[in-house]
Tab-separated table of C-alpha atoms in Angstrom:
chain	number	residue	atom	x	y	z
A	790	MET	CA	-129.888	-80.508	135.089
A	791	LYS	CA	-126.639	-79.533	135.017
A	792	LYS	CA	-124.480	-79.291	131.786
A	793	ARG	CA	-122.086	-82.250	130.863
A	794	LEU	CA	-118.360	-81.921	129.914
A	795	GLY	CA	-116.557	-84.112	128.107
A	796	ILE	CA	-113.049	-83.981	129.421
A	797	ASP	CA	-110.213	-86.402	127.501
A	798	ILE	CA	-107.653	-87.448	129.714
A	799	ASP	CA	-104.066	-87.991	128.016
A	800	GLY	CA	-102.275	-84.375	127.314
A	801	THR	CA	-105.532	-82.714	128.425
A	802	VAL	CA	-105.237	-83.129	132.414
A	803	THR	CA	-102.208	-85.111	132.326
A	804	CYS	CA	-99.512	-83.461	131.308
A	805	PRO	CA	-98.768	-83.413	127.185
A	806	SER	CA	-95.204	-84.526	128.066
A	807	THR	CA	-95.771	-87.337	130.207
A	808	PHE	CA	-94.287	-90.352	127.956
A	809	ILE	CA	-91.126	-88.158	126.456
A	810	PRO	CA	-88.375	-88.782	129.411
A	811	TYR	CA	-89.591	-92.379	128.940
A	812	LEU	CA	-89.679	-92.746	125.307
A	813	ASN	CA	-86.334	-90.707	125.209
A	814	GLU	CA	-84.936	-93.661	127.152
A	815	ALA	CA	-86.620	-96.474	125.683
A	816	PHE	CA	-85.501	-94.858	122.224
A	817	GLY	CA	-82.470	-93.098	123.017
A	818	LYS	CA	-83.343	-89.815	121.980
A	819	GLU	CA	-83.501	-86.474	123.905
A	820	LEU	CA	-86.579	-85.094	122.224
A	821	ALA	CA	-88.888	-81.962	124.417
A	822	LEU	CA	-92.440	-81.280	123.784
A	823	HIS	CA	-91.607	-78.774	120.801
A	824	ASP	CA	-89.851	-81.093	119.200
A	825	ILE	CA	-93.040	-83.147	119.002
A	826	THR	CA	-94.675	-82.111	115.635
A	827	GLN	CA	-97.152	-84.863	114.907
A	828	TYR	CA	-99.335	-87.300	117.542
A	829	ASN	CA	-97.358	-90.362	115.459
A	830	LEU	CA	-94.672	-90.958	117.602
A	831	ALA	CA	-93.365	-93.786	115.544
A	832	PRO	CA	-91.340	-91.647	112.677
A	833	LEU	CA	-90.006	-89.131	115.508
A	834	TYR	CA	-88.372	-91.882	117.743
A	835	GLY	CA	-87.247	-93.644	113.852
A	836	VAL	CA	-88.756	-97.123	114.961
A	837	ALA	CA	-91.595	-98.818	113.306
A	838	GLU	CA	-95.490	-98.517	114.055
A	839	GLU	CA	-95.053	-102.283	115.751
A	840	GLU	CA	-92.137	-101.696	117.275
A	841	MET	CA	-93.804	-98.247	118.845
A	842	ASP	CA	-97.365	-100.243	119.397
A	843	ARG	CA	-95.624	-103.115	121.692
A	844	TRP	CA	-93.814	-100.103	123.165
A	845	LEU	CA	-96.957	-98.323	124.504
A	846	GLU	CA	-98.788	-101.314	124.859
A	847	GLU	CA	-95.978	-102.788	127.514
A	848	ASN	CA	-95.516	-99.399	129.184
A	849	GLU	CA	-98.685	-97.470	128.979
A	850	ALA	CA	-99.674	-98.567	132.736
A	851	ASP	CA	-96.913	-97.752	134.400
A	852	ILE	CA	-96.755	-94.445	132.792
A	853	TYR	CA	-100.251	-93.248	133.244
A	854	GLU	CA	-99.995	-94.364	136.688
A	855	ARG	CA	-97.121	-91.764	137.360
A	856	ALA	CA	-98.797	-89.238	135.001
A	857	PRO	CA	-98.650	-85.143	136.512
A	858	LEU	CA	-101.122	-83.316	135.855
A	859	ALA	CA	-101.719	-80.120	133.771
A	860	ARG	CA	-101.067	-77.418	135.116
A	861	TYR	CA	-104.237	-75.586	136.416
A	862	ALA	CA	-105.871	-78.740	135.904
A	863	LEU	CA	-106.776	-79.455	139.184
A	864	GLU	CA	-108.460	-75.858	140.120
A	865	VAL	CA	-110.048	-75.852	137.569
A	866	ILE	CA	-112.015	-79.246	137.558
A	867	ASP	CA	-112.669	-78.912	141.730
A	868	SER	CA	-114.312	-75.202	140.318
A	869	TRP	CA	-116.790	-77.289	138.238
A	870	LYS	CA	-117.817	-80.322	140.077
A	871	ASP	CA	-120.801	-78.714	141.269
A	872	LYS	CA	-121.272	-76.364	138.356
A	873	TYR	CA	-121.038	-79.510	135.956
A	874	GLU	CA	-121.003	-83.287	135.231
A	875	LEU	CA	-117.902	-84.147	134.630
A	876	TYR	CA	-117.707	-86.730	131.810
A	877	TYR	CA	-114.149	-88.027	131.068
A	878	ILE	CA	-113.884	-89.549	127.957
A	879	SER	CA	-110.667	-91.386	126.993
A	880	ALA	CA	-108.541	-93.695	123.604
A	881	ARG	CA	-107.281	-95.801	126.862
A	882	GLY	CA	-108.442	-99.344	126.821
A	883	ARG	CA	-110.961	-100.398	129.246
A	884	HIS	CA	-108.256	-102.891	130.636
A	885	LEU	CA	-106.355	-99.402	132.756
A	886	TYR	CA	-109.876	-98.654	134.147
A	887	ASP	CA	-109.241	-99.549	137.741
A	888	LEU	CA	-105.852	-98.022	137.122
A	889	THR	CA	-107.559	-94.274	135.832
A	890	GLU	CA	-109.530	-94.280	138.764
A	891	ARG	CA	-107.034	-94.792	141.035
A	892	TRP	CA	-105.139	-92.256	139.564
A	893	PHE	CA	-108.039	-89.881	139.777
A	894	ARG	CA	-108.551	-90.225	143.316
A	895	ARG	CA	-104.901	-90.130	144.336
A	896	HIS	CA	-104.642	-86.644	142.744
A	897	GLY	CA	-108.151	-85.353	144.139
A	898	VAL	CA	-109.686	-84.872	140.482
A	899	HIS	CA	-113.556	-84.827	140.695
A	900	TYR	CA	-115.381	-87.158	138.199
A	901	HIS	CA	-119.014	-88.303	137.938
A	902	HIS	CA	-118.216	-90.937	134.658
A	903	ILE	CA	-114.670	-92.101	133.627
A	904	ASP	CA	-115.502	-93.795	129.904
A	905	LEU	CA	-112.095	-95.828	128.672
A	906	ILE	CA	-113.544	-96.404	124.559
A	907	GLY	CA	-110.126	-97.998	123.440
A	908	SER	CA	-110.191	-95.565	120.697
A	909	HIS	CA	-109.572	-91.844	119.158
A	910	ASP	CA	-113.170	-92.097	117.695
A	911	LYS	CA	-115.306	-90.182	120.422
A	912	ILE	CA	-118.171	-89.362	118.487
A	913	ALA	CA	-120.249	-91.930	119.672
A	914	ALA	CA	-119.700	-91.276	123.088
A	915	VAL	CA	-120.546	-87.426	122.514
A	916	ARG	CA	-123.768	-88.141	121.745
A	917	GLN	CA	-124.396	-90.983	124.098
A	918	TYR	CA	-123.696	-88.546	127.129
A	919	LYS	CA	-125.415	-85.331	125.319
A	920	LEU	CA	-122.226	-83.487	126.345
A	921	SER	CA	-122.348	-79.585	126.120
A	922	ALA	CA	-118.261	-79.174	125.198
A	923	PHE	CA	-115.351	-81.129	124.974
A	924	PHE	CA	-111.613	-80.758	126.426
A	925	GLU	CA	-108.900	-82.192	123.936
A	926	ASP	CA	-105.476	-82.230	122.980
A	927	LYS	CA	-105.881	-84.445	119.604
A	928	TYR	CA	-106.328	-82.226	116.444
A	929	ASP	CA	-108.046	-84.388	114.264
A	930	ASN	CA	-110.887	-85.038	117.115
A	931	ALA	CA	-111.075	-81.866	118.137
A	932	CYS	CA	-111.998	-80.646	114.753
A	933	GLU	CA	-114.494	-83.589	114.169
A	934	ILE	CA	-115.823	-83.406	117.463
A	935	ALA	CA	-116.945	-79.648	116.446
A	936	LYS	CA	-117.854	-80.661	112.647
A	937	THR	CA	-120.121	-83.368	114.090
A	938	CYS	CA	-121.789	-82.890	117.522
A	939	GLY	CA	-122.329	-78.887	117.041
A	940	ILE	CA	-120.812	-78.458	120.458
A	941	PRO	CA	-117.519	-75.740	121.279
A	942	VAL	CA	-113.973	-77.988	121.728
A	943	ILE	CA	-111.366	-76.801	123.583
A	944	LEU	CA	-108.160	-77.275	122.135
A	945	PHE	CA	-105.174	-77.369	124.489
A	946	ASP	CA	-102.148	-75.790	122.354
A	947	THR	CA	-99.500	-78.390	121.671
A	948	PRO	CA	-96.958	-78.398	118.625
A	949	TYR	CA	-97.873	-82.106	117.649
A	950	ASN	CA	-101.943	-80.600	117.292
A	951	GLN	CA	-101.360	-77.324	115.026
A	952	GLY	CA	-103.453	-76.782	111.863
A	953	PRO	CA	-106.342	-74.153	110.840
A	954	LEU	CA	-109.355	-74.395	112.983
A	955	PRO	CA	-112.859	-75.193	112.235
A	956	GLU	CA	-115.265	-72.875	114.172
A	957	ASN	CA	-116.787	-73.911	117.524
A	958	VAL	CA	-112.157	-75.317	118.285
A	959	ILE	CA	-110.683	-72.559	120.422
A	960	ARG	CA	-107.528	-73.096	121.058
A	961	VAL	CA	-105.924	-72.261	124.573
A	962	ASN	CA	-102.927	-72.130	126.894
A	963	ASN	CA	-103.730	-73.542	130.099
A	964	TRP	CA	-106.791	-74.833	131.965
A	965	LEU	CA	-107.391	-71.234	133.327
A	966	GLU	CA	-107.942	-70.131	129.334
A	967	ALA	CA	-110.124	-73.161	129.180
A	968	LYS	CA	-112.252	-72.187	131.993
A	969	ARG	CA	-112.835	-68.618	130.932
A	970	GLU	CA	-113.732	-69.646	127.088
A	971	ILE	CA	-116.011	-72.482	128.272
A	972	GLU	CA	-118.215	-70.304	130.702
A	973	GLN	CA	-118.698	-67.764	128.415
A	974	ARG	CA	-119.949	-69.951	126.145
A	975	LEU	CA	-122.111	-72.220	128.516
A	976	GLN	CA	-123.457	-69.437	130.254
A	977	PRO	CA	-127.635	-70.010	129.955
């Protein structure tokens, strides 16, 4: 049986700066990825949580539809399509499933399963699907999955996910590094 890889979508398969131009336009800022030093965007854009949540809800579908792929993601994922089962676990809401699947097809991103769980808590999905490793961009998710599930978690380096790394969380700069790390760790 092939090992299953769990892969977050946003900021992992998609470019982590995807939302920034839209946020800048909406809130009159000129921030770049290096300015996004925390996951919670409301304080960075000087708006209340409720306003940011409302804006995200109103705009997320259009932005997800246009999201560019992260560098090297397609090549690495394509090289794994016959070697591993590729399970995408995302905090996106289920109402975005059709849009998400269309995006995967349009960009030629191979998948065996897509689960939009509507929450950042991915522990139950990691356990349910018996994943051998996970790919993530959210710091606390990466740490919790590694600690609770005892699997390697590849954390894609961004300014918003800095902090000390527990055992089994491996920080990488791109998908080529992720491929090297995961193939070393999952060799029989």
